[in-house]
mmCIF file of C-alpha atoms in Angstrom:
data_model
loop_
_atom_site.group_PDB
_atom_site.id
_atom_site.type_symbol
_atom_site.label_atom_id
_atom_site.label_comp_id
_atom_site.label_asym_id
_atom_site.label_seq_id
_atom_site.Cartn_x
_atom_site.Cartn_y
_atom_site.Cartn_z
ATOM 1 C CA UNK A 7 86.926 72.053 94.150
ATOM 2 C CA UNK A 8 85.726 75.502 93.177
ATOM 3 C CA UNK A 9 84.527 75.293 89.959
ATOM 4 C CA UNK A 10 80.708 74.434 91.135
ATOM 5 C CA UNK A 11 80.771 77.017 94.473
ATOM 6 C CA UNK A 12 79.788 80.340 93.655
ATOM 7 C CA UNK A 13 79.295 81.560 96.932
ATOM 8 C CA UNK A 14 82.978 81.058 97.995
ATOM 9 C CA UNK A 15 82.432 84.026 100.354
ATOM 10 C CA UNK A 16 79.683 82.058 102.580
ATOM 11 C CA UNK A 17 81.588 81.507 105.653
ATOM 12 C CA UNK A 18 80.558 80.526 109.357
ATOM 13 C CA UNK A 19 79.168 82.723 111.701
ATOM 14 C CA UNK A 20 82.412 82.389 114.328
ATOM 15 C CA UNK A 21 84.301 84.162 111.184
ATOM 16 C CA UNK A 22 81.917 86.948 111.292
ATOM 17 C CA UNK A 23 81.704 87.453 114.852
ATOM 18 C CA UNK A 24 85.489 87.204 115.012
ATOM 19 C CA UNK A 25 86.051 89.123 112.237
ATOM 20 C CA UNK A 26 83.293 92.460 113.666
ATOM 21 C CA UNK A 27 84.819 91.682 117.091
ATOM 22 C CA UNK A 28 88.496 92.021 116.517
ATOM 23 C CA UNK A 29 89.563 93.180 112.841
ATOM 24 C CA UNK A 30 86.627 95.751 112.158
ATOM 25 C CA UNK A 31 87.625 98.286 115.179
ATOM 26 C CA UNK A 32 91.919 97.762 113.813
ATOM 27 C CA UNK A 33 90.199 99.017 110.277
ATOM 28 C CA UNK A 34 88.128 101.116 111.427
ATOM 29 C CA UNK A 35 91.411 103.076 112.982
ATOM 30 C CA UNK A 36 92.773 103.819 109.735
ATOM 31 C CA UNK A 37 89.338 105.005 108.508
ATOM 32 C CA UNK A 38 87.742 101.623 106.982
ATOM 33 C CA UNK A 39 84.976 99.513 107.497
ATOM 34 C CA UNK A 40 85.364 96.796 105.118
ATOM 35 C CA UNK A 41 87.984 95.752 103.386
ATOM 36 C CA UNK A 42 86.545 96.632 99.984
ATOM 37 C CA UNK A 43 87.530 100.340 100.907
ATOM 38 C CA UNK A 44 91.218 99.670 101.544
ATOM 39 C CA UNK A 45 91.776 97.992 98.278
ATOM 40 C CA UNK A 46 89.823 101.118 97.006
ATOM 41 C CA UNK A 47 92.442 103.515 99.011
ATOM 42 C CA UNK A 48 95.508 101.731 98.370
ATOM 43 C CA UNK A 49 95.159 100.810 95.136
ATOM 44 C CA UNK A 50 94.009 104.242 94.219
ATOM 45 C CA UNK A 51 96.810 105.852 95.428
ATOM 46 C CA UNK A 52 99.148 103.939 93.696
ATOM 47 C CA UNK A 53 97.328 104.868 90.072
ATOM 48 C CA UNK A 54 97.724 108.140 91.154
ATOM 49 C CA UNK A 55 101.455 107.636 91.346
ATOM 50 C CA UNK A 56 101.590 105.777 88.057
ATOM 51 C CA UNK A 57 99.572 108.568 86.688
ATOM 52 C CA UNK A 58 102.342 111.049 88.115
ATOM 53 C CA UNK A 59 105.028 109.114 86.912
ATOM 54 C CA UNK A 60 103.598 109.502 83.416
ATOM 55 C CA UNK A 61 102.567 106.097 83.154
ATOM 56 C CA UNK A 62 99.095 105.416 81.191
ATOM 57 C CA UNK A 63 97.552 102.041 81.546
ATOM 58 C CA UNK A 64 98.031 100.962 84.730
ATOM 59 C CA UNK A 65 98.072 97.492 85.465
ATOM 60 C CA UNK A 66 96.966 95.728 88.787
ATOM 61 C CA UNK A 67 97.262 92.047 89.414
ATOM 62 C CA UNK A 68 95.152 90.328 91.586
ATOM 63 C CA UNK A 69 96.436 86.974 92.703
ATOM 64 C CA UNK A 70 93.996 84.416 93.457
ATOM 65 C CA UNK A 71 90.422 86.400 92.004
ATOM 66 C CA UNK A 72 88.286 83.416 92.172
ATOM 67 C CA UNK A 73 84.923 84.230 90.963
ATOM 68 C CA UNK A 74 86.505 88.071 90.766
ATOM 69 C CA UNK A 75 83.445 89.713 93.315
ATOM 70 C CA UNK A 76 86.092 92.198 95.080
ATOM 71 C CA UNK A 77 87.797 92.951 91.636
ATOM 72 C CA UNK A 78 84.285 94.161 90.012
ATOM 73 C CA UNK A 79 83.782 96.178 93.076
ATOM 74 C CA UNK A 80 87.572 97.611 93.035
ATOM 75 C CA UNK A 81 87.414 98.512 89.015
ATOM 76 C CA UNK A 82 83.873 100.198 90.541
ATOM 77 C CA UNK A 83 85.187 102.304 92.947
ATOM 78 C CA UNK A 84 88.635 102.908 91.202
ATOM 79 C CA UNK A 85 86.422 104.292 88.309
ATOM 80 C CA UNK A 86 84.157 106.451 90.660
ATOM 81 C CA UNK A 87 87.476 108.114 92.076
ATOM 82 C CA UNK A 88 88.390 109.722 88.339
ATOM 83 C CA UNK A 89 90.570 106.987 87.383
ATOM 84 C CA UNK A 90 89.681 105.419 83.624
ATOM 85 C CA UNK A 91 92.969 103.963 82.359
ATOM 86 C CA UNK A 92 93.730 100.887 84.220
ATOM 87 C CA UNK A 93 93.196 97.264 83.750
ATOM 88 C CA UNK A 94 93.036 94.842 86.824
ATOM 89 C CA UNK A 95 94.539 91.391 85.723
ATOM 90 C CA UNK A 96 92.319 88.631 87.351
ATOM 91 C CA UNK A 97 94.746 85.772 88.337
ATOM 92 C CA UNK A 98 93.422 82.041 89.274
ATOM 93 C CA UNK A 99 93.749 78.706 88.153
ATOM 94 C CA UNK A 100 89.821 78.242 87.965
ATOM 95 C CA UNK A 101 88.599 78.434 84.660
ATOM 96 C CA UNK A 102 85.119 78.494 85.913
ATOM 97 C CA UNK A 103 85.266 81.147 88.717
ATOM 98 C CA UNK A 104 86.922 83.150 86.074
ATOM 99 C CA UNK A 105 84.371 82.720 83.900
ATOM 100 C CA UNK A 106 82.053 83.605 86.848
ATOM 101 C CA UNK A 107 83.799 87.233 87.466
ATOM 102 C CA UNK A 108 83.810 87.905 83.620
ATOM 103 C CA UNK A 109 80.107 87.522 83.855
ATOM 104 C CA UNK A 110 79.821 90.013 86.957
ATOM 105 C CA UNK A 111 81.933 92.195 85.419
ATOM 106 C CA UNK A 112 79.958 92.591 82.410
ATOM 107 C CA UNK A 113 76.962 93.260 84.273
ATOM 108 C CA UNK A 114 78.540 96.132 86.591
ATOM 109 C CA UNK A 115 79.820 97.511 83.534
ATOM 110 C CA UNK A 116 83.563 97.378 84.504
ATOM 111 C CA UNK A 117 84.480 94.667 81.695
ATOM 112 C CA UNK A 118 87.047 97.157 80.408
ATOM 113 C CA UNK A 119 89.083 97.285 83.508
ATOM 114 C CA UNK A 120 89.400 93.349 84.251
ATOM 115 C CA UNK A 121 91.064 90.862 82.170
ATOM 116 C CA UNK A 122 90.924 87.190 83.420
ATOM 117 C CA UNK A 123 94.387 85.060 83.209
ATOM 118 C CA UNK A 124 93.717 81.493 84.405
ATOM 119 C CA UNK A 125 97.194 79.785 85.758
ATOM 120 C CA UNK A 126 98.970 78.377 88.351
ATOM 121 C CA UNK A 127 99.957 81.524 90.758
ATOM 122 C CA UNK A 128 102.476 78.838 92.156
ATOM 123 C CA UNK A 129 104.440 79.086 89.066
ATOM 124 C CA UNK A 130 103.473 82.109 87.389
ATOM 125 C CA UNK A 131 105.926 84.161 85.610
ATOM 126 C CA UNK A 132 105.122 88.131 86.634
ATOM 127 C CA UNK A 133 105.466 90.241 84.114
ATOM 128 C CA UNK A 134 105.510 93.471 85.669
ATOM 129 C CA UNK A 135 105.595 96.398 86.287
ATOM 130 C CA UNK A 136 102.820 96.554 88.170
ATOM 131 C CA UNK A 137 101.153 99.261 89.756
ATOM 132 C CA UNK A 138 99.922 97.080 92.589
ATOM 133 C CA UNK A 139 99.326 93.841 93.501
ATOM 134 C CA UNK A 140 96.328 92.588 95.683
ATOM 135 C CA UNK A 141 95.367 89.300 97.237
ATOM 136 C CA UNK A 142 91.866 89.056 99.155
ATOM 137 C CA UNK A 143 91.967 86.103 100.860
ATOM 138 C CA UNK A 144 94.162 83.912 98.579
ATOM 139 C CA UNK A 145 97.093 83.897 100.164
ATOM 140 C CA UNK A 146 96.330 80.458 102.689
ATOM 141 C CA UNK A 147 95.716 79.035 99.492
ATOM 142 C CA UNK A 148 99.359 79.179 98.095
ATOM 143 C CA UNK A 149 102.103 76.471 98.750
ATOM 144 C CA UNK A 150 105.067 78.567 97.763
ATOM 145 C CA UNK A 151 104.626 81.727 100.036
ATOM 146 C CA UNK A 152 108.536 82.844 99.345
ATOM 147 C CA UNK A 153 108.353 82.409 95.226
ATOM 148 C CA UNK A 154 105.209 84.277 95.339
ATOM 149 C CA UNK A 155 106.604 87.300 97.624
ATOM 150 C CA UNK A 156 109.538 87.266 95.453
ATOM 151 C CA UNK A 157 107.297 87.186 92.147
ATOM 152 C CA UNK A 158 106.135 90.116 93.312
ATOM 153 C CA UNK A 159 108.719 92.099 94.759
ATOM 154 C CA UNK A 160 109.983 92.211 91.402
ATOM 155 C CA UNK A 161 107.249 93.291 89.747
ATOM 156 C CA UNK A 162 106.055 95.753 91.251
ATOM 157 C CA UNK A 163 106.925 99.450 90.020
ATOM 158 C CA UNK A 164 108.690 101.455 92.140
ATOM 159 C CA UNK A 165 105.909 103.195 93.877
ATOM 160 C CA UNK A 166 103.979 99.629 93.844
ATOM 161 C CA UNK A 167 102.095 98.375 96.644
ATOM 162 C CA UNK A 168 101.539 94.702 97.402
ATOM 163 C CA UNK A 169 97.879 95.138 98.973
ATOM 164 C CA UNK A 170 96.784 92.520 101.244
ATOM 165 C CA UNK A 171 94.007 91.479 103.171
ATOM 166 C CA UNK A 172 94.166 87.441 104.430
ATOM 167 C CA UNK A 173 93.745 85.652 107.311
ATOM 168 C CA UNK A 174 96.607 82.972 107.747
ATOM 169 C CA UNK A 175 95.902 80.172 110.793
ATOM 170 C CA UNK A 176 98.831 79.161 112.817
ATOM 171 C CA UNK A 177 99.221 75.953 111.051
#
C-alpha cells in the first residue's frame, strides 16, 4: 500500500490540531517540542551508556522506518551531539520506502549511520543487543503487539531503552 506514498506523514488537520492541543504542552513538560527531539534525547543517552560501558558501535533498531525521514534526522542530531560510532538499523517490510530513506540519507550525509533491513517486524528474529529501540508511529501497524514487546525486551542491552512515540486508537 506504501510503496507509491511518499508523503506517509501527510495527515488531516484534526491530527494536527489534536496533536498541538493536547500532546505538544505533555512534551513540552519534559522540555520537547517535537518528537524528533526526544528520540534525539533518549537515544542519545543511551549511546552514552554504551559508550561507558565500553561498547563501540552502537546499534539502534528502528522498527517500522518506512521511508526512514525521522531516522535521517535522528543519525543528524545523534551526530551533532559528538556521537560518530553508531549505526541505526532501518526495519520495514517496504522495499520501496526503504529505498526511499536510503536516498534521504545519502543526501543528508548520514548514509554511514543507517542500514536498511526489509522484513516482516511480525516475525523478525532480534538480534540484539541493542542500544535502543525506537518506533515512530509504527506500532498501530503491528498484529503481534506481545511477540514484538518480547522481541525486544530481549534485545535490548542492559541500559537499553525501547523509545516510543505512537498513537494507538481504542479499537
Amino acid at each position: 500500500r506504501y510503496a507509491a506514498c511518499e508523503e506517509v506523514h501527510d495527515l488531516p488537520a484534526i491530527f494536527h490540531y489534536w496533536s498541538n492541543r493536547y500532546l505538544r504542552p505533555r512534551l513540552e513538560a519534559h522540555g520537547f517540542s517535537h518528537p524528533d527531539a526526544f528520540f534525539a534525547k533518549y537515544a542519545g543517552e543511551c549511546l552514552a551508556c554504551a559508550k561507558d560501558a565500553g561498547r563501540h558501535g552502537a546499534r539502534l533498531l528502528s522498527v517500522g522506518a518506512g521511508n526512514c525521514d525521522t531516522e535521517v534526522r535522528l543519525a543528524a542530531a545523534l551526530r551533532d551531539q559528538g556521537h560518530g560510532e553508531f549505526v541505526i538499523e532501518c526495519l520495514d517490510v517496504n522495499r520501496a520506502m526503504l529505498d526511499r530513506g536510503r536516498t534521504h540519507a545519502d543526501r543528508a550525509g548520514v548514509s554511514p549511520h543507517l542500514a536498511f533491513v526489509c522484513a516482516d517486524v511480525n516475525r523478525f528474529g532480534f538480534e540484539g543487543p541493542y542500544d535502543a529501540v525506537i518506533a515512530n508511529q509504527s506500532l498501530h501497524h503491528i498484529v503481534e503487539l506481545e511477540r514484538l514487546f518480547d522481541g525486544i525486551v530481549r534485545s535490548l542491552a542492559p541500559t537499553g531503552r525501547f523509545i516510543v512515540s505512537d498513537m494507538i486508537g481504542r479499537n
